[in-house]
Short mmCIF file of C-alpha atoms and ligand atoms in Angstrom, two decimals:
data_model
loop_
_atom_site.label_atom_id
_atom_site.label_comp_id
_atom_site.label_asym_id
_atom_site.label_seq_id
_atom_site.Cartn_x
_atom_site.Cartn_y
_atom_site.Cartn_z
CA MET A 1 -61.77 7.97 -168.32
CA SER A 2 -60.32 6.37 -165.22
CA GLY A 3 -63.22 5.23 -163.20
CA ARG A 4 -65.60 8.16 -163.36
CA ARG A 5 -69.11 7.64 -164.72
CA PRO A 6 -69.61 9.07 -168.24
CA LYS A 7 -71.85 12.12 -168.57
CA VAL A 8 -74.68 12.37 -171.18
CA PHE A 9 -76.51 15.47 -172.15
CA ILE A 10 -80.03 14.65 -173.41
CA SER A 11 -81.36 17.51 -175.46
CA ARG A 12 -85.15 17.06 -174.70
CA GLU A 13 -87.27 15.14 -172.26
CA LEU A 14 -87.70 11.45 -173.17
CA PHE A 15 -89.69 8.82 -171.43
CA ASP A 16 -88.63 8.06 -167.73
CA GLU A 17 -88.46 4.34 -168.52
CA ALA A 18 -85.57 4.91 -170.89
CA ILE A 19 -83.97 7.69 -168.80
CA ASN A 20 -83.85 5.34 -165.74
CA ARG A 21 -82.18 2.77 -167.77
CA ILE A 22 -79.58 5.27 -169.00
CA LYS A 23 -79.03 6.54 -165.38
CA GLN A 24 -77.78 3.07 -164.35
CA TYR A 25 -74.57 3.79 -166.29
CA TYR A 26 -74.39 7.56 -167.01
CA ASP A 27 -74.68 10.81 -165.15
CA VAL A 28 -77.60 12.43 -166.86
CA GLU A 29 -78.41 16.06 -167.68
CA ILE A 30 -81.65 16.78 -169.50
CA TRP A 31 -82.67 19.97 -171.30
CA ASP A 32 -86.12 20.30 -169.78
CA LYS A 33 -87.48 23.22 -171.89
CA TYR A 34 -90.00 22.45 -174.58
CA TYR A 35 -87.92 24.56 -177.08
CA GLU A 36 -84.70 23.46 -178.62
CA PRO A 37 -81.39 24.14 -176.78
CA PRO A 38 -79.82 27.14 -178.58
CA ARG A 39 -76.66 26.54 -180.54
CA GLU A 40 -74.40 27.89 -177.81
CA VAL A 41 -75.81 25.37 -175.40
CA ILE A 42 -75.24 22.48 -177.82
CA ILE A 43 -71.63 23.63 -178.43
CA GLU A 44 -70.99 23.98 -174.72
CA LYS A 45 -72.60 20.66 -173.80
CA ALA A 46 -70.81 18.85 -176.59
CA SER A 47 -67.55 20.19 -175.38
CA LYS A 48 -68.02 18.99 -171.79
CA TYR A 49 -69.93 15.75 -172.11
CA ASP A 50 -69.03 12.18 -173.10
CA ALA A 51 -72.28 11.45 -174.77
CA LEU A 52 -75.17 13.46 -176.46
CA VAL A 53 -78.71 12.43 -177.15
CA THR A 54 -79.81 14.62 -180.02
CA LEU A 55 -83.04 15.39 -182.00
CA LEU A 56 -83.34 16.41 -185.63
CA ALA A 57 -83.42 20.10 -184.79
CA ASP A 58 -80.04 19.95 -183.02
CA LYS A 59 -77.46 20.91 -185.57
CA ILE A 60 -74.30 18.87 -184.93
CA ASP A 61 -71.96 20.18 -187.56
CA CYS A 62 -68.14 19.88 -187.76
CA GLN A 63 -67.65 23.11 -185.60
CA VAL A 64 -69.64 21.44 -182.73
CA ILE A 65 -67.71 18.17 -183.22
CA GLU A 66 -64.21 19.80 -183.39
CA ASN A 67 -64.87 21.49 -180.02
CA ALA A 68 -66.08 18.19 -178.48
CA LYS A 69 -62.82 16.79 -177.15
CA SER A 70 -64.40 14.19 -174.76
CA LEU A 71 -67.45 13.28 -176.84
CA ARG A 72 -67.54 9.57 -177.88
CA ILE A 73 -71.11 8.96 -178.93
CA ILE A 74 -74.00 10.86 -180.38
CA ALA A 75 -77.31 8.85 -179.94
CA GLN A 76 -79.79 10.48 -182.35
CA TYR A 77 -83.47 10.19 -181.32
CA ALA A 78 -84.73 9.73 -184.93
CA VAL A 79 -84.11 7.49 -187.79
CA GLY A 80 -82.97 10.43 -190.05
CA PHE A 81 -79.59 12.03 -189.20
CA ASP A 82 -79.23 14.81 -191.72
CA ASN A 83 -78.65 17.21 -188.85
CA ILE A 84 -75.32 15.52 -188.02
CA ASP A 85 -72.14 15.74 -189.98
CA ILE A 86 -71.52 11.96 -190.10
CA GLU A 87 -68.22 12.18 -192.06
CA CYS A 88 -66.80 14.72 -189.49
CA ALA A 89 -67.96 12.58 -186.50
CA THR A 90 -66.38 9.45 -188.07
CA ARG A 91 -63.07 11.28 -188.59
CA HIS A 92 -63.08 12.25 -184.92
CA GLY A 93 -63.88 8.71 -183.80
CA ILE A 94 -67.38 9.60 -182.56
CA TYR A 95 -70.03 6.93 -182.80
CA VAL A 96 -73.41 8.04 -184.24
CA THR A 97 -76.56 5.99 -183.68
CA ASN A 98 -80.17 6.38 -184.77
CA THR A 99 -83.57 4.74 -184.12
CA PRO A 100 -84.64 2.79 -187.22
CA GLY A 101 -87.52 0.34 -187.29
CA VAL A 102 -89.41 1.33 -184.17
CA LEU A 103 -91.04 4.27 -185.93
CA THR A 104 -91.70 2.58 -189.28
CA GLU A 105 -95.38 1.72 -188.48
CA ALA A 106 -96.21 5.14 -187.01
CA THR A 107 -94.72 7.00 -189.97
CA ALA A 108 -96.33 4.69 -192.53
CA GLU A 109 -99.74 5.18 -190.85
CA LEU A 110 -99.33 8.97 -190.79
CA THR A 111 -98.45 8.81 -194.43
CA TRP A 112 -101.74 7.02 -195.09
CA ALA A 113 -103.60 9.58 -192.90
CA LEU A 114 -102.30 12.29 -195.22
CA ILE A 115 -102.99 10.34 -198.43
CA LEU A 116 -106.58 9.76 -197.41
CA ALA A 117 -107.06 13.36 -196.01
CA ALA A 118 -105.73 14.82 -199.27
CA ALA A 119 -107.76 12.41 -201.54
CA ARG A 120 -110.98 12.94 -199.69
CA ARG A 121 -110.39 16.65 -198.77
CA ILE A 122 -110.94 15.90 -195.10
CA VAL A 123 -109.45 19.16 -193.71
CA GLU A 124 -111.19 21.31 -196.14
CA ALA A 125 -114.46 19.47 -195.44
CA ASP A 126 -114.07 19.85 -191.64
CA LYS A 127 -113.43 23.58 -192.13
CA PHE A 128 -116.50 23.80 -194.41
CA VAL A 129 -118.74 22.37 -191.65
CA ARG A 130 -117.25 24.32 -188.75
CA SER A 131 -117.20 27.68 -190.57
CA GLY A 132 -120.92 27.56 -191.60
CA GLY A 133 -120.01 27.09 -195.32
CA TRP A 134 -122.24 23.96 -195.51
CA ARG A 135 -125.15 25.77 -193.82
CA ASP A 136 -124.71 28.70 -196.15
CA THR A 137 -125.28 26.47 -199.20
CA LYS A 138 -128.66 25.55 -197.81
CA THR A 139 -128.08 22.20 -199.47
CA ALA A 140 -127.74 19.02 -197.44
CA TRP A 141 -126.34 16.90 -200.18
CA HIS A 142 -125.23 17.63 -203.71
CA PRO A 143 -123.80 15.22 -206.47
CA LYS A 144 -120.93 17.69 -206.96
CA MET A 145 -120.05 18.71 -203.38
CA MET A 146 -116.48 18.00 -202.17
CA LEU A 147 -115.53 15.55 -204.80
CA GLY A 148 -112.33 13.63 -204.15
CA ILE A 149 -110.24 10.89 -205.67
CA GLU A 150 -110.73 7.16 -205.26
CA LEU A 151 -107.68 4.97 -204.70
CA LYS A 152 -108.69 1.40 -205.69
CA ASP A 153 -106.99 0.38 -209.01
CA LYS A 154 -104.86 3.57 -208.96
CA ILE A 155 -101.06 3.70 -208.94
CA LEU A 156 -99.01 4.38 -205.80
CA GLY A 157 -95.49 5.73 -206.66
CA VAL A 158 -93.08 5.17 -203.78
CA ILE A 159 -89.80 7.11 -203.79
CA GLY A 160 -87.33 5.37 -201.48
CA LEU A 161 -88.45 1.77 -200.90
CA GLY A 162 -86.82 1.30 -197.47
CA ARG A 163 -88.45 0.44 -194.15
CA ILE A 164 -91.14 3.11 -194.29
CA GLY A 165 -91.60 3.20 -198.09
CA SER A 166 -92.16 -0.63 -198.24
CA ARG A 167 -94.64 -0.55 -195.37
CA VAL A 168 -96.58 2.28 -197.10
CA ALA A 169 -96.67 0.20 -200.31
CA GLU A 170 -97.82 -2.87 -198.37
CA ILE A 171 -100.79 -0.83 -197.01
CA GLY A 172 -101.39 0.47 -200.48
CA LYS A 173 -101.93 -3.09 -201.79
CA ALA A 174 -104.72 -3.47 -199.16
CA PHE A 175 -106.38 -0.39 -200.87
CA GLY A 176 -106.23 -2.29 -204.14
CA MET A 177 -103.47 0.03 -205.56
CA LYS A 178 -100.77 -0.99 -208.02
CA ILE A 179 -97.23 -0.22 -206.74
CA VAL A 180 -94.46 1.43 -208.76
CA TYR A 181 -91.25 2.63 -206.99
CA TYR A 182 -87.98 4.35 -207.46
CA ASP A 183 -84.91 3.87 -205.37
CA ILE A 184 -81.15 3.76 -205.86
CA VAL A 185 -81.29 -0.01 -205.70
CA ARG A 186 -83.90 -2.42 -207.12
CA ASN A 187 -85.65 -4.94 -204.68
CA GLU A 188 -86.71 -7.82 -206.85
CA GLU A 189 -88.00 -9.85 -203.96
CA PHE A 190 -90.39 -6.97 -203.07
CA GLU A 191 -91.37 -6.73 -206.77
CA ARG A 192 -92.28 -10.38 -206.84
CA LYS A 193 -94.16 -10.27 -203.56
CA TYR A 194 -96.27 -7.17 -204.33
CA GLN A 195 -96.30 -7.27 -208.10
CA ALA A 196 -94.47 -3.92 -207.91
CA GLU A 197 -92.65 -2.24 -210.77
CA TYR A 198 -89.39 -0.48 -210.58
CA MET A 199 -89.06 2.73 -212.74
CA ASP A 200 -87.09 5.80 -213.34
CA LEU A 201 -88.07 8.85 -211.30
CA TYR A 202 -89.69 10.88 -214.09
CA LYS A 203 -91.64 7.88 -215.39
CA LEU A 204 -93.05 7.33 -211.81
CA ALA A 205 -94.07 11.00 -211.76
CA GLU A 206 -96.00 10.43 -215.09
CA VAL A 207 -97.81 7.32 -214.15
CA SER A 208 -98.55 7.75 -210.39
CA ASP A 209 -101.82 8.84 -208.95
CA VAL A 210 -100.30 9.18 -205.51
CA VAL A 211 -96.53 9.90 -205.07
CA THR A 212 -95.19 9.33 -201.58
CA ILE A 213 -91.58 10.21 -200.51
CA HIS A 214 -89.52 8.03 -198.18
CA THR A 215 -85.83 8.82 -198.95
CA PRO A 216 -83.42 10.26 -196.36
CA LEU A 217 -82.32 13.86 -196.96
CA THR A 218 -78.82 13.77 -198.60
CA LYS A 219 -76.97 15.88 -201.10
CA GLU A 220 -78.56 13.60 -203.79
CA THR A 221 -82.18 13.84 -202.62
CA TYR A 222 -82.10 17.70 -201.89
CA HIS A 223 -84.86 19.13 -204.04
CA LEU A 224 -85.30 15.76 -205.78
CA ILE A 225 -88.91 16.77 -206.31
CA ASP A 226 -88.54 19.92 -208.33
CA GLU A 227 -90.44 21.73 -210.92
CA ARG A 228 -89.56 19.27 -213.70
CA PHE A 229 -90.93 16.30 -211.56
CA LEU A 230 -94.12 18.23 -210.60
CA ASN A 231 -94.79 19.23 -214.20
CA LYS A 232 -94.73 15.53 -215.17
CA MET A 233 -97.33 14.58 -212.56
CA LYS A 234 -100.95 13.98 -213.43
CA LYS A 235 -103.37 16.84 -212.82
CA THR A 236 -105.39 14.48 -210.59
CA ALA A 237 -102.34 13.31 -208.59
CA ILE A 238 -101.45 13.68 -204.94
CA LEU A 239 -97.91 14.32 -203.53
CA VAL A 240 -97.26 13.31 -199.92
CA ASN A 241 -94.00 14.02 -198.10
CA THR A 242 -93.31 12.47 -194.67
CA ALA A 243 -89.53 12.17 -195.26
CA ARG A 244 -87.73 15.51 -194.96
CA GLY A 245 -88.95 18.98 -196.23
CA ALA A 246 -85.93 19.77 -198.30
CA VAL A 247 -86.44 16.64 -200.54
CA VAL A 248 -89.12 18.92 -202.11
CA ASP A 249 -88.60 22.26 -203.66
CA THR A 250 -91.26 24.26 -201.67
CA GLU A 251 -91.43 27.12 -204.24
CA ALA A 252 -92.08 24.70 -207.09
CA LEU A 253 -94.71 22.86 -205.03
CA LEU A 254 -96.39 26.09 -204.17
CA LYS A 255 -96.63 26.98 -207.78
CA ALA A 256 -98.01 23.57 -208.76
CA LEU A 257 -100.66 23.73 -206.05
CA ARG A 258 -101.70 27.32 -206.77
CA GLU A 259 -102.04 26.62 -210.42
CA LYS A 260 -103.83 23.37 -209.65
CA ARG A 261 -101.25 21.40 -211.76
CA ILE A 262 -101.74 18.60 -209.18
CA PHE A 263 -104.76 17.70 -207.21
CA ALA A 264 -103.36 18.06 -203.68
CA ALA A 265 -100.49 17.58 -201.35
CA GLY A 266 -100.08 16.12 -197.78
CA LEU A 267 -97.02 17.44 -195.94
CA ASP A 268 -95.66 16.46 -192.52
CA VAL A 269 -92.24 17.99 -193.14
CA PHE A 270 -90.98 21.39 -194.41
CA GLU A 271 -87.91 23.18 -195.46
CA GLN A 272 -88.62 25.59 -192.63
CA GLU A 273 -89.72 24.11 -189.32
CA PRO A 274 -91.80 25.10 -187.36
CA LEU A 275 -93.79 26.42 -190.43
CA PRO A 276 -94.94 29.96 -189.75
CA PRO A 277 -98.75 30.42 -189.81
CA ASP A 278 -98.49 33.03 -192.49
CA HIS A 279 -96.54 30.78 -194.81
CA PRO A 280 -98.08 30.64 -198.35
CA LEU A 281 -98.73 26.99 -197.97
CA THR A 282 -101.34 27.73 -195.15
CA SER A 283 -103.50 29.77 -197.47
CA LEU A 284 -104.18 26.86 -199.90
CA ASP A 285 -107.13 24.46 -199.53
CA ASN A 286 -105.48 21.76 -201.61
CA VAL A 287 -102.84 21.02 -199.03
CA VAL A 288 -103.02 19.07 -195.74
CA LEU A 289 -100.44 20.13 -193.18
CA ALA A 290 -99.02 18.37 -190.17
CA PRO A 291 -96.31 19.53 -187.75
CA HIS A 292 -93.70 16.82 -188.29
CA ILE A 293 -95.58 14.11 -186.34
CA GLY A 294 -94.68 11.07 -188.44
CA SER A 295 -93.37 9.11 -185.48
CA ALA A 296 -95.68 10.75 -182.88
CA THR A 297 -97.35 7.71 -181.29
CA TYR A 298 -96.71 6.47 -177.76
CA GLU A 299 -95.54 3.21 -179.11
CA ALA A 300 -92.92 4.73 -181.50
CA ARG A 301 -91.59 7.43 -179.20
CA LEU A 302 -91.18 4.93 -176.37
CA GLY A 303 -89.50 2.49 -178.71
CA MET A 304 -87.22 5.25 -179.85
CA ALA A 305 -86.26 6.17 -176.27
CA ASN A 306 -85.47 2.61 -175.53
CA LEU A 307 -83.40 2.27 -178.58
CA VAL A 308 -81.36 5.31 -177.60
CA ALA A 309 -80.86 3.66 -174.19
CA ASP A 310 -79.85 0.34 -175.82
CA ASN A 311 -77.22 2.22 -177.89
CA LEU A 312 -75.77 4.15 -175.01
CA ILE A 313 -75.69 1.05 -172.74
CA ALA A 314 -74.00 -1.16 -175.35
CA PHE A 315 -71.45 1.60 -176.06
CA TYR A 316 -70.78 1.84 -172.26
CA ASN A 317 -70.21 -1.93 -172.17
CA LYS A 318 -67.69 -1.56 -175.03
CA GLN A 319 -70.05 -3.24 -177.49
CA ILE A 320 -70.85 -2.04 -180.92
CA PRO A 321 -74.24 -0.17 -180.52
CA PRO A 322 -77.17 -2.06 -182.13
CA THR A 323 -78.07 0.72 -184.57
CA LEU A 324 -74.74 2.31 -185.38
CA VAL A 325 -74.88 4.64 -188.36
CA ASN A 326 -71.16 5.18 -189.06
CA LYS A 327 -69.95 1.55 -189.03
CA GLU A 328 -66.41 2.62 -190.20
CA VAL A 329 -65.85 4.49 -186.85
CA VAL A 330 -65.04 1.14 -185.26
CA LYS A 331 -61.75 1.12 -187.18
CA ILE A 332 -60.83 4.46 -185.83
CA ARG A 333 -61.77 3.89 -182.08
CA PRO A 334 -63.16 0.80 -180.34
CA PRO A 335 -66.49 1.27 -178.54
CA GLY A 336 -66.44 2.41 -174.90
CA PHE A 337 -65.09 5.28 -172.80
CA ASP A 338 -61.46 4.09 -172.30
P1 NAP B 401 -84.61 3.54 -194.88
O1 NAP B 401 -85.07 2.22 -194.58
O2 NAP B 401 -83.12 3.84 -194.94
O3 NAP B 401 -85.17 3.86 -196.39
C1 NAP B 401 -84.75 4.96 -197.22
C2 NAP B 401 -84.74 4.36 -198.63
O4 NAP B 401 -84.40 5.47 -199.52
C3 NAP B 401 -83.68 3.33 -198.76
O5 NAP B 401 -84.22 2.30 -199.59
C4 NAP B 401 -82.59 4.10 -199.48
O6 NAP B 401 -81.79 3.20 -200.30
C5 NAP B 401 -83.41 5.03 -200.37
N1 NAP B 401 -82.57 6.08 -200.92
C6 NAP B 401 -81.46 6.62 -200.40
N2 NAP B 401 -81.01 7.63 -201.17
C7 NAP B 401 -81.83 7.64 -202.31
C8 NAP B 401 -81.83 8.41 -203.53
N3 NAP B 401 -80.89 9.29 -203.77
N4 NAP B 401 -82.87 8.11 -204.37
C9 NAP B 401 -83.80 7.16 -204.11
N5 NAP B 401 -83.80 6.41 -202.99
C10 NAP B 401 -82.83 6.66 -202.07
O7 NAP B 401 -85.19 4.69 -194.05
P2 NAP B 401 -86.62 4.70 -193.30
O8 NAP B 401 -86.51 4.16 -191.92
O9 NAP B 401 -87.63 4.20 -194.25
O10 NAP B 401 -86.89 6.35 -193.15
C11 NAP B 401 -86.88 7.12 -194.36
C12 NAP B 401 -86.81 8.60 -194.01
O11 NAP B 401 -88.00 8.97 -193.53
C13 NAP B 401 -85.70 8.86 -192.90
O12 NAP B 401 -84.45 9.16 -193.40
C14 NAP B 401 -86.35 10.23 -192.34
O13 NAP B 401 -85.71 11.29 -192.88
C15 NAP B 401 -87.83 10.14 -192.68
N6 NAP B 401 -88.68 10.00 -191.44
C16 NAP B 401 -89.54 10.96 -191.10
C17 NAP B 401 -90.35 10.88 -190.05
C18 NAP B 401 -91.38 11.92 -189.74
O14 NAP B 401 -91.61 12.15 -188.52
N7 NAP B 401 -92.07 12.54 -190.65
C19 NAP B 401 -90.29 9.70 -189.23
C20 NAP B 401 -89.47 8.77 -189.57
C21 NAP B 401 -88.64 8.87 -190.72
P3 NAP B 401 -80.43 2.55 -199.60
O15 NAP B 401 -80.93 1.76 -198.42
O16 NAP B 401 -79.82 1.77 -200.66
O17 NAP B 401 -79.62 3.81 -199.12
#
């Protein structure tokens, strides 16, 4: 690159603290609109810049990568990276980094907010009070009003026992729940520590009172939760998804919720985002909806921005970025802008 400063395109406004750190090494352009940069903008910026900071709605497929002759690093502002063609980036010697760990607590806590809201019908109850539904019953208190589900001594089924899944399970223990889990690998240390039981996916569906999803979105996890899985769940069970929308078959879930084949669902992620307000999910009382806010705490979002900065700065200094996703890329091209 013969002496010039590398240029980074940042696809949304991050915290100034992190931007100022990046500016010490890079010339920075920021997309300052609230909405996502359109695809043409992503293609154009990728073709002209040395580094990109991307969000999960920025689709970085092989077409974008093949046009990006000077691009050396994509620093994703998320732990999930299903929007990036990693195999193609690796082949082209492009480093891809993500932001694991710093958002674990935020996402685990949001998962619990959804579990509790679904179990105790909090959103439905709030609507009942505000809309005058409670007043209209002329009844202050009734033994059968707004009955929900208690969690103590129930079974929490965790699908994907990684960073977030294991933190959700740990919190579940504090509620007095028994933990069962499904993952591609067993974690015997976790099993001993939390008296957790590993089981097959469909067995987990049968025994769990709450099923919570924490896998990445991959070819293998696409529609992992389908009609067959939902049909095996208890009628009194809750399904919560804070992973990625496409891990659940939305049509199958809609059917299960409409027919009350499960008690309720709590969803932070959707196959279509933003979810349109006239989507059939919005007409159901037994589902709690959030607009993909799993990591939306000040602490997590600042931590993510600083981790993006750490990755870009390490790469600039010819070091392997601390949270490199495609570790094999190092064999194709050393880190740095030479
Ligand atoms: P993680 O530590 O990598 O955990 C994912 C776990 O899922 C790992 O144990 C992984 O096993 C397992 N897994 C992978 N493929 C699987 C499969 N086919 N079947 C069963 N288990 C499988 O990641 P994390 O930090 O916990 O994050 C999990 C996901 O949450 C992210 O990928 C992201 O999509 C989502 N997320 C959403 C939000 C939000 O705003 N709602 C926020 C943060 C994260 P291996 O480690 O063996 O691959």
